[in-house]
């Protein structure tokens, strides 16, 4: 019962595809009303319909997390329509090709773009969800990465943004205790659109699999359970924490 989230309302940014979609489905499966959002109107509508198939309520509010007015609207619409915002999962994230490479080759615009979505976007969502989360005595889950814990070559904007997100997790946990718990997930390699090129490159895929004790990429659904855990009463004494879900990758 500690994992039951019936009666709670959960907003998942980047909840239409990949890890975010799987997290949204895990929350719906745990009984929560879920608002899965992203920039694409069609994808948001489709994801909201998928949530309703679990017998819970949903709402389609397309939102770009870099657009502050849209972020504000996302949380006020959710609270107005579904009664509360109990959990926010800051999952929207990007790592485009232009942001890969040694620092001297990364265009400043690409650095700004990654930081804008992965770090500033997560901050905006936390800022504008704050009042609702405090009213609800809720919980914030930031989807960071193993790149928020260790360095990764050729991924400087991404690693910088994810280390920043881990920092926000800890500092927000201090400000919002004891009312709102704030935690992060640090997934390793997960099969999604974001890692498609990696997985298609046989040499890279094999080296990642060799380096991962569990010997494979995760499926997105394998990140859903840990997200539900962090948001649920089972984690009532957990805040400011980073839960690594990486098949043992950082254990080496
Ligand atoms: N895949 C991995 O191996 C891995 C590992 C560690 C951490 N992560 C993290 O997990 C999160 C999800 O990654 P993923 O692999 O599932 O990526 P993905 O398949 O590319 O999905 C990204 C999601 O974010 C949305 N999104 C992108 N920019 C957005 C914006 N500005 N505003 C709102 N939504 C936006 C996308 O929808 P639209 O493009 O339609 O807006 C999509 O729903 C990211 O934060 C990523 O850094 C992934």
mmCIF file of N, CA and C in Angstrom, residues 88-157:
data_model
loop_
_atom_site.group_PDB
_atom_site.id
_atom_site.type_symbol
_atom_site.label_atom_id
_atom_site.label_comp_id
_atom_site.label_asym_id
_atom_site.label_seq_id
_atom_site.Cartn_x
_atom_site.Cartn_y
_atom_site.Cartn_z
ATOM 1 N N UNK A 88 5.747 16.218 -9.078
ATOM 2 C CA UNK A 88 6.250 16.692 -10.375
ATOM 3 C C UNK A 88 7.497 15.883 -10.709
ATOM 4 N N UNK A 89 7.537 15.368 -11.927
ATOM 5 C CA UNK A 89 8.735 14.671 -12.403
ATOM 6 C C UNK A 89 9.357 15.531 -13.504
ATOM 7 N N UNK A 90 10.506 16.126 -13.182
ATOM 8 C CA UNK A 90 11.249 16.935 -14.152
ATOM 9 C C UNK A 90 12.082 15.987 -15.008
ATOM 10 N N UNK A 91 11.486 15.575 -16.132
ATOM 11 C CA UNK A 91 12.150 14.571 -16.965
ATOM 12 C C UNK A 91 12.589 15.112 -18.325
ATOM 13 N N UNK A 92 11.956 16.189 -18.815
ATOM 14 C CA UNK A 92 12.290 16.687 -20.155
ATOM 15 C C UNK A 92 13.794 16.932 -20.245
ATOM 16 N N UNK A 93 14.408 16.408 -21.301
ATOM 17 C CA UNK A 93 15.850 16.587 -21.437
ATOM 18 C C UNK A 93 16.298 16.366 -22.864
ATOM 19 N N UNK A 94 17.398 17.019 -23.228
ATOM 20 C CA UNK A 94 17.929 16.921 -24.593
ATOM 21 C C UNK A 94 19.447 16.780 -24.553
ATOM 22 N N UNK A 95 19.996 16.248 -25.624
ATOM 23 C CA UNK A 95 21.456 16.139 -25.781
ATOM 24 C C UNK A 95 21.762 16.052 -27.280
ATOM 25 N N UNK A 96 21.555 17.153 -28.010
ATOM 26 C CA UNK A 96 21.669 17.090 -29.471
ATOM 27 C C UNK A 96 23.112 16.905 -29.950
ATOM 28 N N UNK A 97 23.251 16.429 -31.182
ATOM 29 C CA UNK A 97 24.581 16.160 -31.752
ATOM 30 C C UNK A 97 25.517 17.358 -31.649
ATOM 31 N N UNK A 98 24.954 18.558 -31.864
ATOM 32 C CA UNK A 98 25.791 19.765 -31.850
ATOM 33 C C UNK A 98 26.426 20.034 -30.498
ATOM 34 N N UNK A 99 25.882 19.403 -29.444
ATOM 35 C CA UNK A 99 26.404 19.627 -28.093
ATOM 36 C C UNK A 99 27.432 18.559 -27.703
ATOM 37 N N UNK A 100 27.765 17.677 -28.669
ATOM 38 C CA UNK A 100 28.730 16.604 -28.380
ATOM 39 C C UNK A 100 30.094 16.990 -28.930
ATOM 40 N N UNK A 101 31.145 16.639 -28.205
ATOM 41 C CA UNK A 101 32.499 16.912 -28.696
ATOM 42 C C UNK A 101 33.320 17.619 -27.646
ATOM 43 N N UNK A 102 34.596 17.850 -27.964
ATOM 44 C CA UNK A 102 35.440 18.580 -27.012
ATOM 45 C C UNK A 102 34.926 20.008 -26.856
ATOM 46 N N UNK A 103 35.185 20.625 -25.703
ATOM 47 C CA UNK A 103 34.599 21.943 -25.427
ATOM 48 C C UNK A 103 34.803 22.940 -26.557
ATOM 49 N N UNK A 104 36.006 22.914 -27.172
ATOM 50 C CA UNK A 104 36.315 23.931 -28.192
ATOM 51 C C UNK A 104 35.459 23.769 -29.442
ATOM 52 N N UNK A 105 34.828 22.602 -29.622
ATOM 53 C CA UNK A 105 33.998 22.388 -30.812
ATOM 54 C C UNK A 105 32.505 22.584 -30.549
ATOM 55 N N UNK A 106 32.129 22.824 -29.314
ATOM 56 C CA UNK A 106 30.695 22.957 -28.988
ATOM 57 C C UNK A 106 30.258 24.404 -29.220
ATOM 58 N N UNK A 107 29.240 24.586 -30.077
ATOM 59 C CA UNK A 107 28.725 25.942 -30.311
ATOM 60 C C UNK A 107 28.063 26.447 -29.031
ATOM 61 N N UNK A 108 28.283 27.711 -28.729
ATOM 62 C CA UNK A 108 27.713 28.281 -27.502
ATOM 63 C C UNK A 108 26.196 28.176 -27.515
ATOM 64 N N UNK A 109 25.588 28.294 -28.697
ATOM 65 C CA UNK A 109 24.128 28.163 -28.786
ATOM 66 C C UNK A 109 23.671 26.763 -28.361
ATOM 67 N N UNK A 110 24.475 25.748 -28.716
ATOM 68 C CA UNK A 110 24.105 24.387 -28.312
ATOM 69 C C UNK A 110 24.236 24.226 -26.800
ATOM 70 N N UNK A 111 25.274 24.847 -26.221
ATOM 71 C CA UNK A 111 25.416 24.803 -24.761
ATOM 72 C C UNK A 111 24.185 25.448 -24.111
ATOM 73 N N UNK A 112 23.805 26.618 -24.661
ATOM 74 C CA UNK A 112 22.657 27.339 -24.080
ATOM 75 C C UNK A 112 21.373 26.525 -24.217
ATOM 76 N N UNK A 113 21.196 25.881 -25.364
ATOM 77 C CA UNK A 113 19.969 25.110 -25.603
ATOM 78 C C UNK A 113 19.843 23.965 -24.588
ATOM 79 N N UNK A 114 20.924 23.210 -24.408
ATOM 80 C CA UNK A 114 20.883 22.070 -23.476
ATOM 81 C C UNK A 114 20.638 22.559 -22.050
ATOM 82 N N UNK A 115 21.328 23.619 -21.674
ATOM 83 C CA UNK A 115 21.174 24.149 -20.314
ATOM 84 C C UNK A 115 19.758 24.687 -20.099
ATOM 85 N N UNK A 116 19.240 25.312 -21.149
ATOM 86 C CA UNK A 116 17.906 25.908 -21.070
ATOM 87 C C UNK A 116 16.843 24.839 -20.783
ATOM 88 N N UNK A 117 16.920 23.718 -21.474
ATOM 89 C CA UNK A 117 15.914 22.658 -21.284
ATOM 90 C C UNK A 117 16.211 21.880 -20.000
ATOM 91 N N UNK A 118 17.438 21.358 -19.890
ATOM 92 C CA UNK A 118 17.729 20.382 -18.824
ATOM 93 C C UNK A 118 17.810 21.009 -17.428
ATOM 94 N N UNK A 119 18.287 22.253 -17.363
ATOM 95 C CA UNK A 119 18.514 22.849 -16.034
ATOM 96 C C UNK A 119 17.528 23.989 -15.756
ATOM 97 N N UNK A 120 17.501 24.990 -16.653
ATOM 98 C CA UNK A 120 16.591 26.116 -16.415
ATOM 99 C C UNK A 120 15.139 25.647 -16.481
ATOM 100 N N UNK A 121 14.826 24.742 -17.426
ATOM 101 C CA UNK A 121 13.463 24.223 -17.547
ATOM 102 C C UNK A 121 13.031 23.511 -16.272
ATOM 103 N N UNK A 122 13.918 22.698 -15.726
ATOM 104 C CA UNK A 122 13.598 21.992 -14.473
ATOM 105 C C UNK A 122 13.410 22.988 -13.333
ATOM 106 N N UNK A 123 14.257 24.031 -13.312
ATOM 107 C CA UNK A 123 14.116 25.058 -12.274
ATOM 108 C C UNK A 123 12.761 25.763 -12.387
ATOM 109 N N UNK A 124 12.377 26.135 -13.628
ATOM 110 C CA UNK A 124 11.093 26.829 -13.828
ATOM 111 C C UNK A 124 9.932 25.960 -13.353
ATOM 112 N N UNK A 125 9.996 24.671 -13.665
ATOM 113 C CA UNK A 125 8.905 23.780 -13.231
ATOM 114 C C UNK A 125 8.855 23.708 -11.713
ATOM 115 N N UNK A 126 10.013 23.598 -11.072
ATOM 116 C CA UNK A 126 10.032 23.554 -9.601
ATOM 117 C C UNK A 126 9.472 24.856 -9.035
ATOM 118 N N UNK A 127 9.939 25.964 -9.591
ATOM 119 C CA UNK A 127 9.518 27.288 -9.090
ATOM 120 C C UNK A 127 8.000 27.453 -9.188
ATOM 121 N N UNK A 128 7.425 27.083 -10.322
ATOM 122 C CA UNK A 128 5.996 27.342 -10.501
ATOM 123 C C UNK A 128 5.106 26.218 -9.959
ATOM 124 N N UNK A 129 5.710 25.100 -9.619
ATOM 125 C CA UNK A 129 4.941 24.036 -8.955
ATOM 126 C C UNK A 129 5.011 24.195 -7.435
ATOM 127 N N UNK A 130 5.920 25.035 -6.953
ATOM 128 C CA UNK A 130 6.242 25.078 -5.518
ATOM 129 C C UNK A 130 5.005 25.227 -4.632
ATOM 130 N N UNK A 131 4.200 26.247 -4.951
ATOM 131 C CA UNK A 131 3.036 26.528 -4.109
ATOM 132 C C UNK A 131 2.098 25.305 -4.053
ATOM 133 N N UNK A 132 1.910 24.685 -5.217
ATOM 134 C CA UNK A 132 1.008 23.518 -5.285
ATOM 135 C C UNK A 132 1.605 22.335 -4.508
ATOM 136 N N UNK A 133 2.911 22.110 -4.688
ATOM 137 C CA UNK A 133 3.558 20.990 -3.990
ATOM 138 C C UNK A 133 3.506 21.215 -2.486
ATOM 139 N N UNK A 134 3.684 22.468 -2.067
ATOM 140 C CA UNK A 134 3.653 22.752 -0.623
ATOM 141 C C UNK A 134 2.240 22.555 -0.071
ATOM 142 N N UNK A 135 1.234 22.989 -0.830
ATOM 143 C CA UNK A 135 -0.156 22.768 -0.393
ATOM 144 C C UNK A 135 -0.435 21.277 -0.221
ATOM 145 N N UNK A 136 0.127 20.486 -1.132
ATOM 146 C CA UNK A 136 -0.180 19.053 -1.147
ATOM 147 C C UNK A 136 0.726 18.249 -0.216
ATOM 148 N N UNK A 137 1.825 18.868 0.261
ATOM 149 C CA UNK A 137 2.831 18.076 0.988
ATOM 150 C C UNK A 137 3.426 17.041 0.049
ATOM 151 N N UNK A 138 3.792 17.517 -1.134
ATOM 152 C CA UNK A 138 4.127 16.603 -2.237
ATOM 153 C C UNK A 138 5.598 16.289 -2.385
ATOM 154 N N UNK A 139 5.971 15.973 -3.612
ATOM 155 C CA UNK A 139 7.315 15.465 -3.866
ATOM 156 C C UNK A 139 7.761 15.825 -5.284
ATOM 157 N N UNK A 140 9.034 16.174 -5.408
ATOM 158 C CA UNK A 140 9.625 16.499 -6.716
ATOM 159 C C UNK A 140 10.678 15.442 -7.042
ATOM 160 N N UNK A 141 10.614 14.927 -8.265
ATOM 161 C CA UNK A 141 11.615 13.946 -8.714
ATOM 162 C C UNK A 141 12.294 14.507 -9.964
ATOM 163 N N UNK A 142 13.591 14.746 -9.877
ATOM 164 C CA UNK A 142 14.343 15.251 -11.023
ATOM 165 C C UNK A 142 15.036 14.094 -11.723
ATOM 166 N N UNK A 143 14.847 13.979 -13.028
ATOM 167 C CA UNK A 143 15.535 12.906 -13.767
ATOM 168 C C UNK A 143 16.887 13.464 -14.221
ATOM 169 N N UNK A 144 17.918 13.117 -13.458
ATOM 170 C CA UNK A 144 19.284 13.531 -13.788
ATOM 171 C C UNK A 144 19.883 12.458 -14.694
ATOM 172 N N UNK A 145 21.033 11.939 -14.335
ATOM 173 C CA UNK A 145 21.734 10.964 -15.192
ATOM 174 C C UNK A 145 22.988 10.550 -14.450
ATOM 175 N N UNK A 146 23.599 9.437 -14.859
ATOM 176 C CA UNK A 146 24.937 9.165 -14.325
ATOM 177 C C UNK A 146 25.872 10.309 -14.715
ATOM 178 N N UNK A 147 25.529 11.016 -15.776
ATOM 179 C CA UNK A 147 26.277 12.216 -16.168
ATOM 180 C C UNK A 147 26.079 13.371 -15.203
ATOM 181 N N UNK A 148 25.267 13.188 -14.190
ATOM 182 C CA UNK A 148 25.145 14.174 -13.113
ATOM 183 C C UNK A 148 26.020 13.805 -11.926
ATOM 184 N N UNK A 149 26.692 12.653 -12.034
ATOM 185 C CA UNK A 149 27.507 12.155 -10.921
ATOM 186 C C UNK A 149 28.980 12.035 -11.281
ATOM 187 N N UNK A 150 29.251 11.730 -12.539
ATOM 188 C CA UNK A 150 30.638 11.558 -13.004
ATOM 189 C C UNK A 150 30.786 12.303 -14.327
ATOM 190 N N UNK A 151 32.025 12.521 -14.729
ATOM 191 C CA UNK A 151 32.259 13.149 -16.031
ATOM 192 C C UNK A 151 32.068 12.159 -17.161
ATOM 193 N N UNK A 152 31.613 12.659 -18.300
ATOM 194 C CA UNK A 152 31.528 11.842 -19.513
ATOM 195 C C UNK A 152 32.228 12.635 -20.612
ATOM 196 N N UNK A 153 33.199 12.044 -21.295
ATOM 197 C CA UNK A 153 33.874 12.809 -22.333
ATOM 198 C C UNK A 153 32.915 13.218 -23.447
ATOM 199 N N UNK A 154 33.153 14.356 -24.067
ATOM 200 C CA UNK A 154 32.419 14.824 -25.248
ATOM 201 C C UNK A 154 30.956 15.162 -24.965
ATOM 202 N N UNK A 155 30.573 15.293 -23.675
ATOM 203 C CA UNK A 155 29.167 15.609 -23.382
ATOM 204 C C UNK A 155 29.087 16.753 -22.365
ATOM 205 N N UNK A 156 29.833 17.831 -22.611
ATOM 206 C CA UNK A 156 30.004 18.870 -21.595
ATOM 207 C C UNK A 156 28.719 19.630 -21.247
ATOM 208 N N UNK A 157 27.940 20.098 -22.221
ATOM 209 C CA UNK A 157 26.696 20.783 -21.826
ATOM 210 C C UNK A 157 25.762 19.848 -21.055
#
